[in-house]
Amino acid sequence: MTGPIIDKDKCTLCRKCVDICPKEILSLQNNEIVIVQDGCILCSHCYCVCKFDAIRFNELKKPAFSFGHTALIQDEIKPFDIISFIHSRRSVRRFKADTVSTEILHDLIESAVLAPSASNCQRWQFVVINGREKVLMLAEDIKNFFIKLNTIAENPLLRYVSMVFAGKKILHYYKNNYESVKLGLERAKEGKDLLFHGAPCIIIVHSDMEGSMPVEDGQYAAYNIALVAHSMGLGTCFIGYASATLNSAHVIKEKLHILKHNRVHAVLALGYPDIKFVKNSLRKDYEVKFL
Ligand SMILES: Cc1cc2nc3c(=O)[nH]c(=O)nc-3n(C[C@H](O)[C@H](O)[C@H](O)COP(=O)(O)O)c2cc1C
Ligand code: SF4
Ligand code: SF4
């Protein structure tokens, strides 16, 4: 059965694991902790409250980083520091040519999977494209996709015919994206990379759609990457155009070893920033209701 394995010799019957289990799977019966029902989501909350190291799992591992394992820090970091750090992250659109080490890439992926996931599904998968030449190959495929799309969108007749097989998608595209893509394609002819902004590395977060909320899970994982990369002096930019293309073009997905039915949740351009921000960002006003 999936779930925690209790070491009876170490267990003091403190009940902490029983009380915390969100699925009410554990119970103290006849002087031992027992699993009373199926449905463990492998969240490891029981493991995390056991002071006596009496719980282990066959299915789980400790995330490990190039510096070893993480420490349990809950009180020592000042909120001001965290907020300031989050605030100082910006989308980076100018990268140095320097490559990113595989060690750092490994640490970023390990950080990604520390994100929360609905029902603890953790179905995220990753593709790392490391090296500018490989990034350019993907950019070329995406460029060709957009050349075809713009050819359809700029033709009024084709735009309306497309409604038969694509609903209003092409009309929306024409209204919202056509002009900026046209500009990007023109710039590409001049050797400018408006898609990946010259990044030497790309990280793609994708998954099947089997979990409870796979899109959100994938996006939280991607944001972890963005934040941890920032802490390492790296820059990232979410490339929505690339995600959208991959989700429409199965041939490109196939080249990246992403299964046809998987959905791409985020494409992150990654590299060392060739720009230094001297101020934190400004934001639009927003609505919030405190009830
Ligand atoms: C889902 C998503 C898609 C995005 N797509 C792109 C993109 O295709 N190209 C790009 O240069 N920036 C893209 N961005 C970056 C946004 O433009 C940027 O986050 C926003 O302007 C705020 O700036 P900041 O990230 O520096 O705070 C995307 C961001 C998100 C969250
Ligand atoms: S938290 Fe650990 S020591 Fe306490 S009852 Fe559970 S397994 Fe036993
Ligand atoms: S891993 Fe989570 S769901 Fe499973 S027994 Fe422990 S606390 Fe309960």
Short mmCIF file of N, CA and C and ligand atoms in Angstrom, two decimals, residues 5-7 10-18 26 28 33 46-47 49-55, ligand 2:
data_model
loop_
_atom_site.label_atom_id
_atom_site.label_comp_id
_atom_site.label_asym_id
_atom_site.label_seq_id
_atom_site.Cartn_x
_atom_site.Cartn_y
_atom_site.Cartn_z
N ILE A 5 5.70 4.43 6.20
CA ILE A 5 6.07 3.19 6.88
C ILE A 5 6.53 3.62 8.28
N ILE A 6 5.88 3.06 9.30
CA ILE A 6 6.17 3.49 10.67
C ILE A 6 7.15 2.52 11.32
N ASP A 7 8.21 3.08 11.86
CA ASP A 7 9.20 2.26 12.58
C ASP A 7 8.73 2.17 14.05
N LYS A 10 11.05 3.18 16.91
CA LYS A 10 11.33 4.61 17.13
C LYS A 10 10.07 5.38 17.57
N CYS A 11 8.92 4.89 17.22
CA CYS A 11 7.67 5.62 17.47
C CYS A 11 7.37 5.71 18.97
N THR A 12 7.05 6.94 19.43
CA THR A 12 6.74 7.16 20.85
C THR A 12 5.23 7.30 21.07
N LEU A 13 4.48 7.10 20.01
CA LEU A 13 3.00 7.21 20.05
C LEU A 13 2.54 8.63 20.42
N CYS A 14 3.29 9.63 19.99
CA CYS A 14 2.94 11.01 20.33
C CYS A 14 1.69 11.50 19.59
N ARG A 15 1.29 10.81 18.55
CA ARG A 15 0.06 11.10 17.78
C ARG A 15 0.17 12.32 16.85
N LYS A 16 1.32 12.94 16.79
CA LYS A 16 1.43 14.15 15.96
C LYS A 16 1.08 13.84 14.50
N CYS A 17 1.53 12.70 14.01
CA CYS A 17 1.26 12.33 12.61
C CYS A 17 -0.23 12.11 12.40
N VAL A 18 -0.89 11.52 13.38
CA VAL A 18 -2.33 11.24 13.28
C VAL A 18 -3.09 12.56 13.15
N LEU A 26 -4.12 7.94 9.26
CA LEU A 26 -3.38 7.31 10.36
C LEU A 26 -4.22 7.29 11.63
N LEU A 28 -4.10 5.79 15.96
CA LEU A 28 -3.40 5.10 17.06
C LEU A 28 -4.34 4.01 17.58
N ILE A 33 0.75 2.98 15.62
CA ILE A 33 0.19 3.84 14.57
C ILE A 33 -0.07 2.94 13.37
N CYS A 46 3.06 13.99 7.72
CA CYS A 46 3.30 13.13 8.90
C CYS A 46 4.81 13.04 9.17
N TYR A 47 5.57 12.82 8.12
CA TYR A 47 7.04 12.74 8.23
C TYR A 47 7.60 14.03 8.82
N VAL A 49 6.31 16.17 10.87
CA VAL A 49 6.04 16.50 12.28
C VAL A 49 6.62 15.45 13.23
N CYS A 50 7.17 14.38 12.68
CA CYS A 50 7.69 13.31 13.54
C CYS A 50 9.10 13.65 14.03
N LYS A 51 9.21 13.96 15.32
CA LYS A 51 10.51 14.34 15.89
C LYS A 51 11.42 13.14 16.05
N PHE A 52 10.85 11.95 15.96
CA PHE A 52 11.62 10.75 16.32
C PHE A 52 12.08 9.95 15.10
N ASP A 53 11.92 10.55 13.95
CA ASP A 53 12.41 9.92 12.72
C ASP A 53 11.81 8.52 12.53
N ALA A 54 10.55 8.40 12.90
CA ALA A 54 9.93 7.07 12.87
C ALA A 54 9.16 6.81 11.57
N ILE A 55 9.20 7.78 10.66
CA ILE A 55 8.40 7.64 9.42
C ILE A 55 9.30 7.73 8.20
S1 SF4 B 2 4.76 11.41 14.86
FE1 SF4 B 2 6.33 9.81 14.83
S2 SF4 B 2 6.60 9.28 16.97
FE2 SF4 B 2 4.69 10.42 16.87
S3 SF4 B 2 3.14 8.84 16.65
FE3 SF4 B 2 3.69 9.46 14.58
S4 SF4 B 2 5.30 8.03 13.98
FE4 SF4 B 2 5.08 7.86 16.19
#
